[in-house]
Structure formats: C-alpha cells, structure tokens
JSON list of C-alpha atoms in Angstrom, two decimals:
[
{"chain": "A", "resi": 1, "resn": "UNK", "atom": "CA", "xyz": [96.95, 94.75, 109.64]},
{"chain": "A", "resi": 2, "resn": "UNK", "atom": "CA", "xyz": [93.98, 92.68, 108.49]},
{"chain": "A", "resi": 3, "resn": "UNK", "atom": "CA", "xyz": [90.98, 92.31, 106.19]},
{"chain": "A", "resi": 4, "resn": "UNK", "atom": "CA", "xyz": [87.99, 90.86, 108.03]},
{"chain": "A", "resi": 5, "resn": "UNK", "atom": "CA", "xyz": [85.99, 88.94, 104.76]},
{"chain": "A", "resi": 6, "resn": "UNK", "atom": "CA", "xyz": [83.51, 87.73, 108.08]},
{"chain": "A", "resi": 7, "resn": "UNK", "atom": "CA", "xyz": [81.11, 89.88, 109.63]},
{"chain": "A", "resi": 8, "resn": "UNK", "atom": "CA", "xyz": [80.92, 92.57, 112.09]},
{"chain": "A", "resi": 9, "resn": "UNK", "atom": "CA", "xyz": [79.50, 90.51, 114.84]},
{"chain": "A", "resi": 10, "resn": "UNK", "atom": "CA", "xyz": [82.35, 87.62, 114.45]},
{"chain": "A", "resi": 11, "resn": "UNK", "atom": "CA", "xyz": [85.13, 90.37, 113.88]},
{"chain": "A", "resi": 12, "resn": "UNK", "atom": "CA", "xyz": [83.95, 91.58, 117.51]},
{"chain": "A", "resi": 13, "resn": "UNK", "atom": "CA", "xyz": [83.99, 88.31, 119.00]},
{"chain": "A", "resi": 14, "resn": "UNK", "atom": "CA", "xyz": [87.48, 87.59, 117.56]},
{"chain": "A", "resi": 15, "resn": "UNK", "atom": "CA", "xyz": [88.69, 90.66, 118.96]},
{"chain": "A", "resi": 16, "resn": "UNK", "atom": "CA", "xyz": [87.35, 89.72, 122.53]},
{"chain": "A", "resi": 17, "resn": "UNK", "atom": "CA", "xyz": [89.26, 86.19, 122.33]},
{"chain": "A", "resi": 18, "resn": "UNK", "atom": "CA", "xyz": [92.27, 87.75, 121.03]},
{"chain": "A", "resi": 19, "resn": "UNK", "atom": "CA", "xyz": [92.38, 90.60, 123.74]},
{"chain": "A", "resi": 20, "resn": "UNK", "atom": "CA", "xyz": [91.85, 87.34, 126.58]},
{"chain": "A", "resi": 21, "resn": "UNK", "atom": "CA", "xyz": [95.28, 85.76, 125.37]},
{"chain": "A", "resi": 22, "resn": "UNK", "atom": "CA", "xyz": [97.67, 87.91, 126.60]},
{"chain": "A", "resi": 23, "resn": "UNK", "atom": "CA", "xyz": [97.13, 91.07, 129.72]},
{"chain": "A", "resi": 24, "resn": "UNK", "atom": "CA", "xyz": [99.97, 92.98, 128.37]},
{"chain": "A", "resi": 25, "resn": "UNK", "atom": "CA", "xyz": [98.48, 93.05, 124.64]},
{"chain": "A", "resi": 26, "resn": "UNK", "atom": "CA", "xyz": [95.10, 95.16, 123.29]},
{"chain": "A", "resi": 27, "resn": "UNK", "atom": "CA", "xyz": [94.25, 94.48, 120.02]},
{"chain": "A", "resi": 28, "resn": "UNK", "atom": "CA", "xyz": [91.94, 97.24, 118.69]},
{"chain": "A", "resi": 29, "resn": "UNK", "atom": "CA", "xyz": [89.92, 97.22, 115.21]},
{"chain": "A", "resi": 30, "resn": "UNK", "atom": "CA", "xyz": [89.33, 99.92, 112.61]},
{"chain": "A", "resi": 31, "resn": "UNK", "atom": "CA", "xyz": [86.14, 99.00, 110.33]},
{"chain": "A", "resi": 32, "resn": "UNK", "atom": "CA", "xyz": [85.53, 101.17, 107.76]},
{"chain": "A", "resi": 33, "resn": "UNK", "atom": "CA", "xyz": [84.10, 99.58, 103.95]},
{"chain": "A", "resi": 34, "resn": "UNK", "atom": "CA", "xyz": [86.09, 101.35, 101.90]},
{"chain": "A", "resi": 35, "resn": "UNK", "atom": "CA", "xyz": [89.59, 102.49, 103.74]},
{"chain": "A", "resi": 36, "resn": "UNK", "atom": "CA", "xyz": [91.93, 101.61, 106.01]},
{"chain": "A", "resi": 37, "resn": "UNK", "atom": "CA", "xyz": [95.06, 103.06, 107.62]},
{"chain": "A", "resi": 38, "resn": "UNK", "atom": "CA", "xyz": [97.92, 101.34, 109.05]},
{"chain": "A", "resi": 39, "resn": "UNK", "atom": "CA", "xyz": [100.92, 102.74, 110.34]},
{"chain": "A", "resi": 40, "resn": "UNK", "atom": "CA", "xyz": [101.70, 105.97, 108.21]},
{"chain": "A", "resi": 41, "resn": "UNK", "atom": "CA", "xyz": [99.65, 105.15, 105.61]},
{"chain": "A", "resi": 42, "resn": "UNK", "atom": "CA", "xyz": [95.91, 105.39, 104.14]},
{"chain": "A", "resi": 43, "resn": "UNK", "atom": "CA", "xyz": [94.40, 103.03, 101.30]},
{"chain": "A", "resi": 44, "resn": "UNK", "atom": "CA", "xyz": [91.20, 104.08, 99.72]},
{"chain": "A", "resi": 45, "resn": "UNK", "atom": "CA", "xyz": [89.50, 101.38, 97.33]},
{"chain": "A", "resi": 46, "resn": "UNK", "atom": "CA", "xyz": [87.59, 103.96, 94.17]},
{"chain": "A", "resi": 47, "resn": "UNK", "atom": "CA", "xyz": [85.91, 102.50, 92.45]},
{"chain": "A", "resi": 48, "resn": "UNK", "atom": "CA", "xyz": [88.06, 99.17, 91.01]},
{"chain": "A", "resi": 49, "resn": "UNK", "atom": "CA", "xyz": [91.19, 100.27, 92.50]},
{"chain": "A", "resi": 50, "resn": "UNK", "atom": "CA", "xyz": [93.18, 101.47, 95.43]},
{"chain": "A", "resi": 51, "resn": "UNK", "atom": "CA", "xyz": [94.94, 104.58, 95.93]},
{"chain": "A", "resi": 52, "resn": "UNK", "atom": "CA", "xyz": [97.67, 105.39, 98.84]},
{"chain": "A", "resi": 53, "resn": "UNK", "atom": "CA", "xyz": [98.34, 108.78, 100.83]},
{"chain": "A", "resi": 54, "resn": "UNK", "atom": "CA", "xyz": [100.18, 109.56, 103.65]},
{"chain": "A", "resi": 55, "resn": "UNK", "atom": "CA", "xyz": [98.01, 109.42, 107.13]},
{"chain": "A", "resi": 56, "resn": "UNK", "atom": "CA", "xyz": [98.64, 111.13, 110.10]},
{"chain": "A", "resi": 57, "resn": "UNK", "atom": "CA", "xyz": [97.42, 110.81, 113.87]},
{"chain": "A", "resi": 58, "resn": "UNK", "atom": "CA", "xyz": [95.77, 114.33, 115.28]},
{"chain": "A", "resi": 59, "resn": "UNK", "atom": "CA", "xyz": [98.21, 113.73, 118.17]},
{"chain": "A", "resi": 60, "resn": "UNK", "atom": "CA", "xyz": [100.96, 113.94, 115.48]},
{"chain": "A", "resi": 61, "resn": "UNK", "atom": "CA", "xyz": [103.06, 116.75, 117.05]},
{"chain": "A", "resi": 62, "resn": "UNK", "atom": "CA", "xyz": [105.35, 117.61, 113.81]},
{"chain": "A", "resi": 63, "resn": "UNK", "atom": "CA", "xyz": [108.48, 115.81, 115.52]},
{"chain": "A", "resi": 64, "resn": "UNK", "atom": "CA", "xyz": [111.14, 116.93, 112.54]},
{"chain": "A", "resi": 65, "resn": "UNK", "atom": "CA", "xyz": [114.48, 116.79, 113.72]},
{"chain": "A", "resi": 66, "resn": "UNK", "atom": "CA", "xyz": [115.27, 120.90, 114.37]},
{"chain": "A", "resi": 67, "resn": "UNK", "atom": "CA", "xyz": [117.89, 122.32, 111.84]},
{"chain": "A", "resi": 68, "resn": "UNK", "atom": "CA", "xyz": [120.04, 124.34, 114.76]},
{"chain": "A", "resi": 69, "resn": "UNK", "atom": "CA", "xyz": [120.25, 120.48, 116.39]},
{"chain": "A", "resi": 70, "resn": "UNK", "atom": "CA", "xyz": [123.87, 119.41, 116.88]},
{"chain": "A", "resi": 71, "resn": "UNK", "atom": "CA", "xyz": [123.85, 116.82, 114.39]},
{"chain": "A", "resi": 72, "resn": "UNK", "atom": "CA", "xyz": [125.88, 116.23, 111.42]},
{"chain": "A", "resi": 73, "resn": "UNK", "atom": "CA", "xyz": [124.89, 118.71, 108.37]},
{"chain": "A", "resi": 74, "resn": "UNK", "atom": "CA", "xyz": [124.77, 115.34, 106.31]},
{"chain": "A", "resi": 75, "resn": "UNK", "atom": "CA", "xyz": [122.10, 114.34, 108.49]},
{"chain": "A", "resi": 76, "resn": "UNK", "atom": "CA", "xyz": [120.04, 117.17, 108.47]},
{"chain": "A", "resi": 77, "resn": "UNK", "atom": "CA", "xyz": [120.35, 117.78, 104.06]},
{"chain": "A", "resi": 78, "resn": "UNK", "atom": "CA", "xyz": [119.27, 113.94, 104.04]},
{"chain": "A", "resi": 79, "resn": "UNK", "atom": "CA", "xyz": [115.82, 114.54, 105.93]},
{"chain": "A", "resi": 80, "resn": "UNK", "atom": "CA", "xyz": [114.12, 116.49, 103.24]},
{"chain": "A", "resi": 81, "resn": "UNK", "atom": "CA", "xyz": [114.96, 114.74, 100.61]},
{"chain": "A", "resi": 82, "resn": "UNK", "atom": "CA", "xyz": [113.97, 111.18, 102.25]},
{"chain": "A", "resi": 83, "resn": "UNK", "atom": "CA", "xyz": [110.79, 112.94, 103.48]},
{"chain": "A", "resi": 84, "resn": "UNK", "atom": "CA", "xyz": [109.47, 114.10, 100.19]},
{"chain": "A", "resi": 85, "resn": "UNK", "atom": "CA", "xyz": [110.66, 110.62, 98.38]},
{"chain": "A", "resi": 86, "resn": "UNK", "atom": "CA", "xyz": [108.47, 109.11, 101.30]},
{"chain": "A", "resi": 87, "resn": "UNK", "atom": "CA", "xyz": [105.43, 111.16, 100.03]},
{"chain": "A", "resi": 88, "resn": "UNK", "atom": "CA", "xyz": [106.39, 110.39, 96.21]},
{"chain": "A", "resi": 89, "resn": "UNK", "atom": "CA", "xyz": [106.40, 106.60, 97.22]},
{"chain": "A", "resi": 90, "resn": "UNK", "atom": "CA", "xyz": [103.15, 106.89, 99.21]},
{"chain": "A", "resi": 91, "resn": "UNK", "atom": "CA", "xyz": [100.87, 109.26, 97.67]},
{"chain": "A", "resi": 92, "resn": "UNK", "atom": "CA", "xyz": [99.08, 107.88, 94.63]},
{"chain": "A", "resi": 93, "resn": "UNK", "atom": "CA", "xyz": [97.28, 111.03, 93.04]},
{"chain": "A", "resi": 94, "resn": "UNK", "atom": "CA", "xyz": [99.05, 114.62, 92.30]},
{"chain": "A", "resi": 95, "resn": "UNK", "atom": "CA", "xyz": [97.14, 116.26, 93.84]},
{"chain": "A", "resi": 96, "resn": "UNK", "atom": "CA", "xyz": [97.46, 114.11, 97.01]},
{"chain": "A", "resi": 97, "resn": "UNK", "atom": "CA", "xyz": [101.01, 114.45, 96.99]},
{"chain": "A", "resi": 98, "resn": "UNK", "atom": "CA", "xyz": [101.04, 118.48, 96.38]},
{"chain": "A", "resi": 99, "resn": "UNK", "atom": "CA", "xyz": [98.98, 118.81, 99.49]},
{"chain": "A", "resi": 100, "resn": "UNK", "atom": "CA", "xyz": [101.17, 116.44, 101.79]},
{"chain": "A", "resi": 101, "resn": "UNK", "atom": "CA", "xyz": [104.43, 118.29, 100.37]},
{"chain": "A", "resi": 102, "resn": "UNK", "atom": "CA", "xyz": [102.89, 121.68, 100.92]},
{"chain": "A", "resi": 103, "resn": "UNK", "atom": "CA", "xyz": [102.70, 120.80, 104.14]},
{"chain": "A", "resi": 104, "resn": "UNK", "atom": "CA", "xyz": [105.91, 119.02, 104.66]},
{"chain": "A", "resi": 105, "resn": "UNK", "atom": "CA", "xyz": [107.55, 121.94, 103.16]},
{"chain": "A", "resi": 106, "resn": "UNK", "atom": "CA", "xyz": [106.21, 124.26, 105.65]},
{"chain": "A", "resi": 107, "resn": "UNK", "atom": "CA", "xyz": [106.82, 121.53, 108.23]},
{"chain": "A", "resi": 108, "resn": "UNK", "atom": "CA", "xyz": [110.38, 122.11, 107.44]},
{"chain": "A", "resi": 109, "resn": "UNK", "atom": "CA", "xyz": [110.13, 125.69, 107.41]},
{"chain": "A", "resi": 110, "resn": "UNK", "atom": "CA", "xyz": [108.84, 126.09, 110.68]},
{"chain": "A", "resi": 111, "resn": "UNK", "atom": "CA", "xyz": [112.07, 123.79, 112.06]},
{"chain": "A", "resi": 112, "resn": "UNK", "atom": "CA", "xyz": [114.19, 126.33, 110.29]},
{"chain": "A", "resi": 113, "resn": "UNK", "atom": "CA", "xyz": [115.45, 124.39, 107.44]},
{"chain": "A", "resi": 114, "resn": "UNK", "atom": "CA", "xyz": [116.77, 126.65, 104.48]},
{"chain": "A", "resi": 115, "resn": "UNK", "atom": "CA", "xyz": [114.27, 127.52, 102.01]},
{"chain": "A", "resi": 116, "resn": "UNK", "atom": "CA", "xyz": [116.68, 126.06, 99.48]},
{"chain": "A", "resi": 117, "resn": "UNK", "atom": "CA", "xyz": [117.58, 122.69, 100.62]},
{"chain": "A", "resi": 118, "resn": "UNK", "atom": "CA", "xyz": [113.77, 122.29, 101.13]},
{"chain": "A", "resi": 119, "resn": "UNK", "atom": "CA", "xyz": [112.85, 123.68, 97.31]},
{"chain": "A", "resi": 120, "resn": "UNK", "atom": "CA", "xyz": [115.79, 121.46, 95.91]},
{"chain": "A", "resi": 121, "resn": "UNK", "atom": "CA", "xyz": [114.73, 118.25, 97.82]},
{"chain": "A", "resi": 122, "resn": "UNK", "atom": "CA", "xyz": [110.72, 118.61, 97.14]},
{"chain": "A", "resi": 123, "resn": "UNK", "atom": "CA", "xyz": [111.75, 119.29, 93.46]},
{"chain": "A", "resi": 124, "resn": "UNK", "atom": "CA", "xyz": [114.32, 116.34, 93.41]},
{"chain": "A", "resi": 125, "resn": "UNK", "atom": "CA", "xyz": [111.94, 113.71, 94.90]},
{"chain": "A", "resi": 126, "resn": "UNK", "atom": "CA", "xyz": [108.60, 115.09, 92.82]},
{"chain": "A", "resi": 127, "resn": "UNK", "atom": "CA", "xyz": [110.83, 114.26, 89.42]},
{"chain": "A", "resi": 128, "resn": "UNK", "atom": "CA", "xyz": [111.53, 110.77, 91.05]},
{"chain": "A", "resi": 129, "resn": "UNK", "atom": "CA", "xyz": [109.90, 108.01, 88.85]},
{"chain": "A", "resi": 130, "resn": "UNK", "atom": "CA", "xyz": [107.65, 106.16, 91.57]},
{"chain": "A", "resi": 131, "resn": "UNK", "atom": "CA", "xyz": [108.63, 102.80, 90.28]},
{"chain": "A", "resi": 132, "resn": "UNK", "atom": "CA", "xyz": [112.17, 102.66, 90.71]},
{"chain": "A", "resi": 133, "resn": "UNK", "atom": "CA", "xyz": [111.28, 103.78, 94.37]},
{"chain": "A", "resi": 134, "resn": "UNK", "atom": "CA", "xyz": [109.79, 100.30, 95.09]},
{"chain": "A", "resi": 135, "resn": "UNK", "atom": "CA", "xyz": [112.96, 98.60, 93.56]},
{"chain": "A", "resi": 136, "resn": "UNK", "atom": "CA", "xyz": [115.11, 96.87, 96.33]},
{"chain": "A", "resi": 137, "resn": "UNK", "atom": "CA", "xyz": [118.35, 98.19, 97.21]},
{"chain": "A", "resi": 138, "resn": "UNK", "atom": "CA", "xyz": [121.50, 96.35, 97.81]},
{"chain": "A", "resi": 139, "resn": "UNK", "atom": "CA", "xyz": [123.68, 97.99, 100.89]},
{"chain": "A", "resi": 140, "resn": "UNK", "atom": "CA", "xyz": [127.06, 96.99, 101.76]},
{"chain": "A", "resi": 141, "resn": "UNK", "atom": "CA", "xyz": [127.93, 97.55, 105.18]},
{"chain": "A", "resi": 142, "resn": "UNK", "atom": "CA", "xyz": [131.32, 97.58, 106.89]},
{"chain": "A", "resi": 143, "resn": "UNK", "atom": "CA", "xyz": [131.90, 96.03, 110.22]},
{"chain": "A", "resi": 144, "resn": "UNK", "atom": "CA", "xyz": [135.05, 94.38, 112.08]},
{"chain": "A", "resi": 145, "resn": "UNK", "atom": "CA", "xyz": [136.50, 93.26, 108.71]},
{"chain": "A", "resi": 146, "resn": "UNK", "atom": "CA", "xyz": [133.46, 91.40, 107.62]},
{"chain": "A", "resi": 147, "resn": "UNK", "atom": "CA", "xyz": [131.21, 92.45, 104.69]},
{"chain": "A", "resi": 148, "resn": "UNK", "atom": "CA", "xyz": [127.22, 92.39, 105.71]},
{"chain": "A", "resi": 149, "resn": "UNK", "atom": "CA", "xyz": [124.30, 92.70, 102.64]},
{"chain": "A", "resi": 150, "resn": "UNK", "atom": "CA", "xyz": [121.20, 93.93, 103.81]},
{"chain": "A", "resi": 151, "resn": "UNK", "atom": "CA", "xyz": [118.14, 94.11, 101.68]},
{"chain": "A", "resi": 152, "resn": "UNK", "atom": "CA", "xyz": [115.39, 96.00, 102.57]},
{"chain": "A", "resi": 153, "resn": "UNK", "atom": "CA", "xyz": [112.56, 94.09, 101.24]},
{"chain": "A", "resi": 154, "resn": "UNK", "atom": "CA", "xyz": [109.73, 96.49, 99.86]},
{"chain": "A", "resi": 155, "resn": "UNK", "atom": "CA", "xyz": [106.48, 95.06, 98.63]},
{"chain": "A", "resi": 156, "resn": "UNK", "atom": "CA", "xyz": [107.32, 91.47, 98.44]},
{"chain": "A", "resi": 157, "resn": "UNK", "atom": "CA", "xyz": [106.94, 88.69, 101.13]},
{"chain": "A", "resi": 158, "resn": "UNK", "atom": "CA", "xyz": [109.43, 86.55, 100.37]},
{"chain": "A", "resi": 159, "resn": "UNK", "atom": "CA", "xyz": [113.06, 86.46, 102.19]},
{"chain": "A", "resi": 160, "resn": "UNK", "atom": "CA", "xyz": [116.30, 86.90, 99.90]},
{"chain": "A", "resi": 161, "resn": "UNK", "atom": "CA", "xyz": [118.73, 83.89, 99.85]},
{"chain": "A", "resi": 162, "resn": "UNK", "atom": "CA", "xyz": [122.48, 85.69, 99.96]}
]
C-alpha cells in the first residue's frame, strides 16, 4: 500500500526498478486520483474526507464456510456475527453498509445458514457502536502452563510493550 505524491511517469519508472530486484516478486500499481483499494477494502476521498467500504475482486467466488460442514456449531454461529461486525467496522455510510449486508445476508443464505442466526447477527453487529470496534483487545491465551497476551493492534503503528 502506497501514496505516490510524484508523478505518473516516475511512479512507472519506480515500478520497473522495483520489479528488477527480485524474479520471484511483481509489484503492480493501481492509480486512480481519488480511490484506492487494498486488500478487502476501498477508500474514497469526497470532498475533504475519506470514506471506507468493503471491496471485492470479480473473481471473488463467495467462499463462506457451508453450514452442513463438519465443524463445530460454535464455529459456524461465530461467522455471521464477525462478518457483519467486519462490514460495521469497514463501511463508512448507511447506506454503504445496508447494501454490503444485504448481500452478506443472502451470501449466508445461499450456504444454508438459518434465517435466524443470520437476522440476529446482522441486527447485533448494525447496533454495534463503530468506535469501540477499533478499540484493542486484550486476549489471554493458554498454552503448556504459560500465560501468552496478544494484542491485535488496529489502527495504530506502534508495538505494545507487555
């Protein structure tokens, strides 16, 4: 992820020295004046600020875990509900997020999830407050007699000293 402040013709020739470092790497640019998507996600500048949606490749192929899988129920009742906090955390406008969860929610439908864990988690995760989403989390995990923190760091670049 990067904004070029350069121009077009420099942002080319960087590309072309970066792709001659290294065979097994291709660096590839995106140049748009006004959005950008990286990963999963979309950011639009309007205006004097930015907003955030979800983005998706056209060779996204709707890969949702299936509800008859042989996987713990736990595991399957979780999906939906971190699914539709994802698009609470990620889309910026209403009506950006009732599109995206209109589609998740058939998404969901169509790998046979019950109507009602689906309703309950898109209702759940819509009355979310966005901000405490972005909040890090403290988890305490469990292993060979020894206590391990993990934070997962959201928004900020700086490392957490235990």
């Amino acid at each position: 992820f990067l904004v070029w402040t350069g121009t077009s013709a420099r942002l080319d020739k960087f590309l072309l020295w970066l792709n001659q470092r290294n065979p097994h790497l291709k660096f590839v640019s995106s140049q748009h004046p006004s959005r950008i998507t990286f990963l999963d996600i979309e950011i639009v500048q309007e205006a004097s600020s930015l907003t955030t949606m979800i983005y998706r490749k056209t060779t996204d192929c709707n890969a949702l875990l299936h509800y008859s899988s042989y996987h713990p129920q736990t595991l399957k009742k979780g999906i939906p509900m971190g699914q539709f906090l994802r698009l609470q955390k990620m889309c910026t406008t209403v009506l950006e997020h009732k599109q995206h969860a209109d589609d998740m929610f058939q998404r969901f439908l169509n790998c046979r999830y019950p109507y009602s864990l689906i309703k309950r988690a898109c209702k759940q995760a819509f009355n979310a407050d966005r901000t405490w989403l972005f909040c890090p989390v403290l988890f305490l995990l469990h292993q060979s007699h020894l206590w391990f923190a993990l934070f997962p760091i959201l928004l900020q670049p700086h490392n957490y000293e235990l």
